[in-house]
Amino acid sequence: MDVVVVGGGQAGLATAFYLRRAGLTYVVLDEHRVPGGAWHHAWSSMRLFSPAEYSSLPGWRMPPSTGGNPDADHVVDYLAEYERRYEIPVERPVAVHSVSRVAGGFLVEGMNQRTGEHVTHRAGAVVSATGTWSRPFVPAYPGRASFLGRQCHSSHYTSPSSYEGHRVMVVGGANSGAQIAADLAPVAEVCWCTLDELAFLPDEVDGRELFRIASARVRGDEGAGGVAGLGDIVVVPPVRDARDAGLLVRHEMPERFTRAGAVWADGTTLEFDDILWCTGFRPALRHLDGLDLPREGAHVATDGPRVVSEPGLYLVGYGDWTGAASATLIGVGQWARAAVDDIVAHLDHGAVSDRGDTARP
Ligand SMILES: Cc1cc2nc3c(=O)[nH]c(=O)nc-3n(C[C@H](O)[C@H](O)[C@H](O)COP(=O)(O)OP(=O)(O)OC[C@H]3O[C@@H](n4cnc5c(N)ncnc54)[C@H](O)[C@@H]3O)c2cc1C
């Protein structure tokens, strides 16, 4: 086979779209039981930053949503239909645990989570599109482990129902922190703690403008930055409402945590029932550990989606370090296409691939 794609979320599907168009043989291995990737784990009030028509994968526009920007269920339905529409061969639920170099390409090994069967594929190229959801990040803080209340990462937050009447510390000054603080504020006593001052985008700016800025930067037009930084908080309606009601007040991070709460540098002590960590994610790349890929700073060294040290290996959709706006629905397509263009050249230049063992899409 020509290509194995690891991960069947939006990045894996966008890659599959271009692989199909290029006439390559491929399979997508996805650990989830059902289509939709990380969108299954979004909290119930989450809405996209942009309208449906600005949230589409290549080839087929996301159908319009009712009542504002699409919610996560709308995205899941779209991704499931996208898979059907382009007859993308996804094997589920297959968790890939290793990718190794073999003559002519790579050996990809995993396990079918339902049957326990060992799954192996050989391919001339591998695209990793495993996202970040399975690797939530919680920073080390003094005393954090001693806190006796509940601690939860945003990856497992679903709704405010189990927080009613609680004193909740929400940690993190990016979009998930803002949206979850806004979600909780009407029913809980929220103390929103962030490392830096809050940076809200102007109210009228949404994901469309962020995509425009990211695209301009890809073209090398640094002056097109316009209104703000790409990581600033998008003022979606629930965030705007909570902010305007005075419910979103920022506090500095405490100096340390205690069994009952936290202590600040000026001696202030507060007690909490819960801490909600909205502190981001790391790329889910453990299946590549055996390749011992060289790093550049915090990440594997890449040039766009191409892994610099390993011809035939690509990382799609992990964030700006694998391509500007690549972690968004509208932005991932251009990087999926770049990866597939590169794969076509790579396979044409002598890598051996076994084209006999998979149906050509
Ligand atoms: C508050 C918030 C708002 C957001 N708003 C937007 C928005 O408006 N627009 C937008 O485009 N994005 C938005 N996002 C980002 C979006 O949710 C993610 O970036 C996106 O889901 C990433 O897609 P992906 O395909 O890279 O990864 P995922 O969706 O995580 O898919 C990865 C897939 O790979 C599978 N997988 C992982 N490891 C393995 C393995 N070892 N073997 C096999 N399979 C594996 C997983 O099961 C999963 O199905 C938002 C995120 C947050 C937190």
Coordinates of C-alpha atoms and ligand atoms in Angstrom, one line a residue:
M1 CA 0.0 0.0 0.0
D2 CA 1.1 3.5 -0.6
V3 CA 0.1 5.3 2.6
V4 CA -1.1 4.7 6.1
V5 CA -2.9 7.6 7.8
V6 CA -2.9 7.3 11.6
G7 CA -6.0 9.1 13.0
G8 CA -9.4 9.7 11.5
G9 CA -10.4 13.1 12.8
Q10 CA -10.6 16.2 10.6
A11 CA -6.9 16.1 9.7
G12 CA -6.9 12.4 8.8
L13 CA -10.0 12.9 6.6
A14 CA -8.6 15.9 4.8
T15 CA -5.5 13.9 4.0
A16 CA -7.6 11.0 2.8
F17 CA -9.4 13.4 0.5
Y18 CA -6.2 14.3 -1.3
L19 CA -4.8 10.8 -1.3
R20 CA -8.0 9.6 -3.0
R21 CA -7.7 12.4 -5.5
A22 CA -4.1 11.5 -6.2
G23 CA -5.1 7.9 -6.9
L24 CA -2.9 6.4 -4.1
T25 CA -3.8 3.3 -2.1
Y26 CA -4.2 4.0 1.6
V27 CA -6.0 3.2 4.8
V28 CA -6.9 5.3 7.8
L29 CA -6.5 3.7 11.2
D30 CA -8.6 5.4 14.0
E31 CA -8.7 4.5 17.6
H32 CA -12.2 6.0 18.1
R33 CA -15.2 3.7 17.7
V34 CA -17.1 6.2 15.7
P35 CA -16.3 9.1 13.3
G36 CA -15.7 12.7 14.6
G37 CA -12.4 12.7 16.4
A38 CA -12.0 15.1 19.3
W39 CA -15.3 16.8 18.6
H40 CA -17.0 14.0 20.6
H41 CA -15.4 15.3 23.7
A42 CA -16.4 19.0 23.4
W43 CA -18.6 20.4 26.2
S44 CA -22.2 20.8 25.4
S45 CA -22.3 24.6 25.0
M46 CA -19.2 24.8 22.7
R47 CA -19.7 26.5 19.4
L48 CA -17.3 26.9 16.5
F49 CA -15.5 30.2 16.2
S50 CA -16.9 30.7 12.6
P51 CA -20.0 30.0 10.6
A52 CA -20.4 26.6 8.9
E53 CA -19.3 27.9 5.5
Y54 CA -15.9 28.9 7.0
S55 CA -15.4 25.6 8.7
S56 CA -15.2 23.2 5.8
L57 CA -12.8 20.5 4.8
P58 CA -11.7 20.3 1.2
G59 CA -14.2 19.3 -1.4
W60 CA -17.5 19.6 0.4
R61 CA -18.9 22.5 2.3
M62 CA -20.2 22.0 5.8
P63 CA -24.0 22.3 5.7
P64 CA -25.4 25.5 7.4
S65 CA -26.3 25.2 11.0
T66 CA -29.3 26.7 12.8
G67 CA -29.1 29.1 15.7
G68 CA -25.6 30.6 15.2
N69 CA -22.2 28.9 14.7
P70 CA -22.2 25.1 14.5
D71 CA -22.0 23.1 17.7
A72 CA -19.8 19.9 18.1
D73 CA -22.6 17.6 17.2
H74 CA -23.0 19.4 13.9
V75 CA -19.3 18.9 13.2
V76 CA -19.4 15.2 14.1
D77 CA -22.3 14.7 11.7
Y78 CA -20.4 16.6 9.0
L79 CA -17.2 14.5 9.5
A80 CA -19.3 11.2 9.5
E81 CA -21.0 12.2 6.2
Y82 CA -17.6 13.4 4.8
E83 CA -16.2 9.9 5.4
R84 CA -19.2 8.3 3.6
R85 CA -19.2 10.7 0.8
Y86 CA -15.6 10.1 -0.2
E87 CA -15.7 6.4 0.7
I88 CA -12.7 6.8 3.0
P89 CA -11.5 3.4 4.2
V90 CA -11.3 3.8 7.9
E91 CA -10.4 0.9 10.2
R92 CA -11.9 1.3 13.7
P93 CA -11.2 1.1 16.5
V94 CA -7.5 0.5 15.8
A95 CA -5.0 2.1 18.2
V96 CA -1.6 2.4 16.6
H97 CA 1.2 1.9 19.0
S98 CA 4.3 1.9 16.8
V99 CA 5.7 3.0 13.5
S100 CA 9.1 1.7 12.4
R101 CA 11.3 2.0 9.4
V102 CA 11.5 -1.1 7.1
A103 CA 12.9 -1.6 3.7
G104 CA 10.9 0.5 1.2
G105 CA 8.9 2.4 3.8
F106 CA 7.3 1.9 7.2
L107 CA 5.7 -0.8 9.3
V108 CA 2.7 0.4 11.3
E109 CA 1.5 -1.7 14.1
G110 CA -1.6 -1.4 16.3
M111 CA -4.4 -3.3 18.0
N112 CA -8.0 -3.6 17.2
Q113 CA -9.6 -2.4 20.4
R114 CA -12.8 -4.4 19.9
T115 CA -11.3 -7.8 18.9
G116 CA -7.8 -7.5 20.5
E117 CA -6.4 -8.5 17.1
H118 CA -2.8 -7.3 16.2
V119 CA -3.0 -5.0 13.1
T120 CA -0.1 -4.4 10.8
H121 CA 0.3 -2.5 7.6
R122 CA 3.4 -1.7 5.4
A123 CA 3.4 1.5 3.4
G124 CA 5.7 3.7 1.5
A125 CA 4.6 6.7 3.5
V126 CA 2.9 7.4 6.8
V127 CA 0.8 10.4 7.8
S128 CA 0.3 11.0 11.5
A129 CA -3.0 12.9 12.2
T130 CA -3.6 11.9 15.8
G131 CA -4.4 15.4 17.2
T132 CA -3.8 16.4 20.8
W133 CA -6.9 15.4 22.7
S134 CA -5.5 12.3 24.2
R135 CA -2.6 14.2 25.7
P136 CA -4.0 16.8 28.0
F137 CA -1.4 19.0 29.7
V138 CA -1.5 20.1 33.3
P139 CA 1.4 22.3 34.5
A140 CA 3.3 21.3 37.7
Y141 CA 2.4 23.7 40.6
P142 CA 3.6 23.4 44.2
G143 CA 1.0 21.5 46.3
R144 CA -1.2 20.6 43.3
A145 CA -1.3 16.9 44.3
S146 CA -2.3 17.7 47.9
F147 CA -5.5 19.4 46.8
L148 CA -8.4 17.2 48.1
G149 CA -11.1 18.5 45.9
R150 CA -11.9 17.4 42.3
Q151 CA -9.5 18.2 39.5
C152 CA -10.5 18.0 35.9
H153 CA -8.9 18.9 32.6
S154 CA -11.0 20.7 30.0
S155 CA -10.7 17.6 27.8
H156 CA -13.1 15.9 30.2
Y157 CA -15.4 18.9 30.9
T158 CA -18.9 18.3 29.5
S159 CA -21.3 20.7 31.2
P160 CA -21.8 22.8 34.4
S161 CA -24.4 20.4 35.9
S162 CA -22.0 18.8 38.4
Y163 CA -20.5 22.2 39.5
E164 CA -23.7 23.9 40.6
G165 CA -23.2 25.9 43.8
H166 CA -19.4 24.9 43.8
R167 CA -16.4 27.2 44.3
V168 CA -14.4 26.5 41.1
M169 CA -11.0 27.6 40.2
V170 CA -10.7 27.8 36.4
V171 CA -7.0 27.9 35.2
G172 CA -6.0 29.1 31.8
G173 CA -6.4 32.3 29.8
A174 CA -7.1 30.9 26.3
N175 CA -10.3 30.0 24.5
S176 CA -11.2 26.9 26.5
G177 CA -10.6 28.8 29.8
A178 CA -12.8 31.6 28.7
Q179 CA -15.6 29.4 27.4
I180 CA -15.6 27.1 30.4
A181 CA -15.4 30.1 32.9
A182 CA -18.4 31.6 31.0
D183 CA -20.3 28.3 31.1
L184 CA -19.8 27.9 34.8
A185 CA -20.2 31.5 36.0
P186 CA -24.0 31.5 36.1
V187 CA -24.2 28.5 38.4
A188 CA -20.9 28.4 40.3
E189 CA -18.6 30.7 42.1
V190 CA -15.8 31.0 39.6
C191 CA -12.2 32.2 40.3
W192 CA -10.6 32.5 36.9
C193 CA -6.8 32.4 37.2
T194 CA -4.4 33.0 34.3
L195 CA -0.6 33.5 33.9
D196 CA -1.0 36.6 31.7
E197 CA -3.5 39.4 31.4
L198 CA -6.5 38.5 29.4
A199 CA -6.4 39.3 25.7
F200 CA -9.9 39.4 24.1
L201 CA -10.2 39.9 20.4
P202 CA -12.6 42.7 19.4
D203 CA -16.1 41.4 19.6
E204 CA -16.7 41.5 15.8
V205 CA -13.7 39.3 15.1
D206 CA -14.2 35.6 14.7
G207 CA -12.4 32.6 13.3
R208 CA -12.7 33.9 9.8
E209 CA -10.4 36.8 10.6
L210 CA -8.0 34.5 12.4
F211 CA -7.8 32.3 9.3
R212 CA -7.2 35.3 7.1
I213 CA -4.3 36.4 9.3
A214 CA -2.9 32.8 9.4
S215 CA -3.1 32.5 5.6
A216 CA -1.5 35.9 5.1
R217 CA 1.4 34.8 7.3
V218 CA 1.8 31.6 5.3
R219 CA 2.2 33.9 2.2
G220 CA 4.9 35.7 4.1
D221 CA 2.8 38.8 4.6
E222 CA 3.7 39.5 8.3
G223 CA 2.1 43.0 8.1
A224 CA -1.3 41.4 7.6
G225 CA -1.6 40.6 11.3
G226 CA -4.3 43.2 11.7
V227 CA -6.2 43.1 14.9
A228 CA -4.6 40.7 17.2
G229 CA -2.7 37.6 18.1
L230 CA -4.0 34.3 16.8
G231 CA -4.2 32.9 20.3
D232 CA -6.3 35.6 21.7
I233 CA -9.8 34.9 23.1
V234 CA -12.6 34.8 20.5
V235 CA -15.6 36.6 22.0
V236 CA -18.3 34.0 21.2
P237 CA -21.7 35.0 22.4
P238 CA -21.6 33.1 25.8
V239 CA -18.2 34.7 26.6
R240 CA -19.5 38.1 25.6
D241 CA -22.6 37.7 27.8
A242 CA -20.6 36.6 30.8
R243 CA -18.0 39.3 30.4
D244 CA -20.7 42.0 30.0
A245 CA -22.4 40.7 33.1
G246 CA -19.1 41.2 35.0
L247 CA -18.8 37.5 35.6
L248 CA -15.4 37.1 34.0
V249 CA -12.8 38.5 36.4
R250 CA -9.2 37.5 36.0
H251 CA -7.0 36.6 39.0
E252 CA -3.3 36.0 39.1
M253 CA -2.1 32.4 39.5
P254 CA -1.7 31.4 43.1
E255 CA 1.7 30.7 44.6
R256 CA 0.8 27.2 45.7
F257 CA -2.1 24.8 46.2
T258 CA -3.2 23.4 49.6
R259 CA -5.5 20.6 50.7
A260 CA -8.5 22.9 50.6
G261 CA -7.6 25.5 48.0
A262 CA -4.8 27.9 47.2
V263 CA -2.6 30.6 48.6
W264 CA -1.5 33.8 46.7
A265 CA 1.8 35.7 47.0
D266 CA 0.1 38.5 49.1
G267 CA -1.1 35.9 51.6
T268 CA -4.7 35.7 50.3
T269 CA -6.1 32.2 50.9
L270 CA -9.2 30.8 49.1
E271 CA -11.0 27.5 49.3
F272 CA -12.3 25.6 46.3
D273 CA -14.4 22.5 45.6
D274 CA -12.9 22.0 42.1
I275 CA -10.0 23.0 39.9
L276 CA -10.6 23.0 36.2
W277 CA -7.4 22.9 34.2
C278 CA -7.8 24.6 30.8
T279 CA -4.1 24.5 30.1
G280 CA -3.9 22.9 26.7
F281 CA -2.6 19.8 25.1
R282 CA 0.5 18.1 23.7
P283 CA 0.7 16.4 20.4
A284 CA -0.3 12.7 20.6
L285 CA 2.9 11.2 19.0
R286 CA 3.8 8.3 21.3
H287 CA 3.4 5.9 18.4
L288 CA 6.4 7.6 16.8
D289 CA 8.7 7.2 19.8
G290 CA 10.6 4.3 18.2
L291 CA 11.8 6.5 15.4
D292 CA 13.6 8.8 17.8
L293 CA 12.8 11.9 15.8
P294 CA 15.1 14.9 16.3
R295 CA 13.4 17.9 17.9
E296 CA 13.5 21.6 17.3
G297 CA 12.6 23.3 20.6
A298 CA 9.4 21.7 22.0
H299 CA 8.5 19.8 18.8
V300 CA 9.6 17.3 16.3
A301 CA 11.6 19.1 13.6
T302 CA 9.2 19.6 10.6
D303 CA 9.1 21.7 7.5
G304 CA 5.3 22.3 7.2
P305 CA 3.9 18.8 7.6
R306 CA 7.0 17.0 6.5
V307 CA 9.2 15.4 9.1
V308 CA 12.7 16.7 8.3
S309 CA 14.6 13.7 9.4
E310 CA 12.4 10.9 8.1
P311 CA 11.5 11.0 4.3
G312 CA 8.0 9.7 3.8
L313 CA 6.7 10.6 7.3
Y314 CA 4.2 13.6 7.7
L315 CA 2.5 15.3 10.7
V316 CA -0.8 16.9 9.7
G317 CA -3.1 19.0 11.9
Y318 CA -1.1 19.6 15.1
G319 CA -1.0 23.3 15.1
D320 CA 1.1 26.1 13.7
W321 CA 4.3 24.2 14.0
T322 CA 3.0 21.7 11.3
G323 CA 1.4 24.5 9.2
A324 CA -0.4 27.7 10.1
A325 CA -4.0 27.1 11.1
S326 CA -3.5 23.4 10.5
A327 CA -5.5 22.6 13.7
T328 CA -8.7 24.1 12.3
L329 CA -11.3 22.7 9.9
I330 CA -10.8 25.4 7.3
G331 CA -7.0 25.5 7.7
V332 CA -6.0 21.8 7.6
G333 CA -6.8 21.2 3.9
Q334 CA -3.9 23.2 2.5
W335 CA -1.4 21.2 4.7
A336 CA -3.1 17.9 3.9
R337 CA -2.7 18.8 0.2
A338 CA 1.0 19.8 0.7
A339 CA 1.7 16.5 2.5
V340 CA 0.0 14.5 -0.3
D341 CA 1.9 16.4 -3.1
D342 CA 5.1 15.6 -1.3
I343 CA 4.1 11.9 -0.8
V344 CA 3.4 11.6 -4.6
A345 CA 6.9 12.9 -5.3
H346 CA 8.4 10.7 -2.6
L347 CA 6.8 7.5 -3.9
D348 CA 7.7 8.4 -7.5
H349 CA 11.3 8.7 -6.5
G350 CA 11.9 5.1 -5.7
A351 CA 10.3 4.2 -2.4
V352 CA 9.0 0.7 -2.8
S353 CA 5.3 0.3 -2.1
D354 CA 3.1 -2.8 -2.2
R355 CA 0.1 -1.7 -4.2
G356 CA -1.6 -5.1 -4.0
D357 CA -3.1 -5.4 -0.6
T358 CA -5.7 -2.6 -0.4
A359 CA -8.6 -1.5 -2.7
R360 CA -7.6 1.6 -4.6
P361 CA -10.1 4.4 -3.5
Ligands
LIG1 C1 -12.6 25.8 22.9 C2 -12.2 25.2 21.6 C3 -12.8 25.7 20.4 C4 -12.5 25.3 19.2 N1 -13.0 25.8 18.1 C5 -12.7 25.4 16.9 C6 -13.3 26.0 15.7 O1 -14.1 26.9 15.8 N2 -12.9 25.6 14.5 C7 -11.9 24.6 14.4 O2 -11.6 24.2 13.2 N3 -11.4 24.0 15.4 C8 -11.7 24.4 16.7 N4 -11.1 23.8 17.8 C9 -10.0 22.8 17.6 C10 -10.5 21.4 17.3 O3 -11.3 20.9 18.3 C11 -9.3 20.5 17.2 O4 -8.2 21.2 16.8 C12 -9.5 19.4 16.1 O5 -10.5 18.5 16.6 C13 -8.2 18.6 15.8 O6 -8.5 17.7 14.7 P1 -7.5 16.5 14.5 O7 -8.0 15.7 13.3 O8 -6.1 17.0 14.3 O9 -7.5 15.7 15.8 P2 -8.7 14.9 16.5 O10 -10.0 15.5 16.2 O11 -8.2 14.7 17.9 O12 -8.6 13.5 15.7 C14 -7.5 12.6 15.9 C15 -8.0 11.2 15.8 O13 -6.9 10.3 15.9 C16 -7.2 9.2 16.7 N5 -6.0 8.8 17.3 C17 -5.2 9.4 18.2 N6 -4.2 8.6 18.6 C18 -4.3 7.5 17.8 C19 -3.5 6.3 17.7 N7 -2.3 6.2 18.3 N8 -3.9 5.4 16.8 C20 -5.0 5.5 16.1 N9 -5.8 6.6 16.2 C21 -5.4 7.6 17.0 C22 -8.2 9.8 17.7 O14 -9.0 8.7 18.2 C23 -9.0 10.8 16.8 O15 -10.1 10.1 16.2 C24 -11.5 24.2 19.0 C25 -10.9 23.7 20.2 C26 -11.3 24.2 21.4 C27 -10.6 23.6 22.7

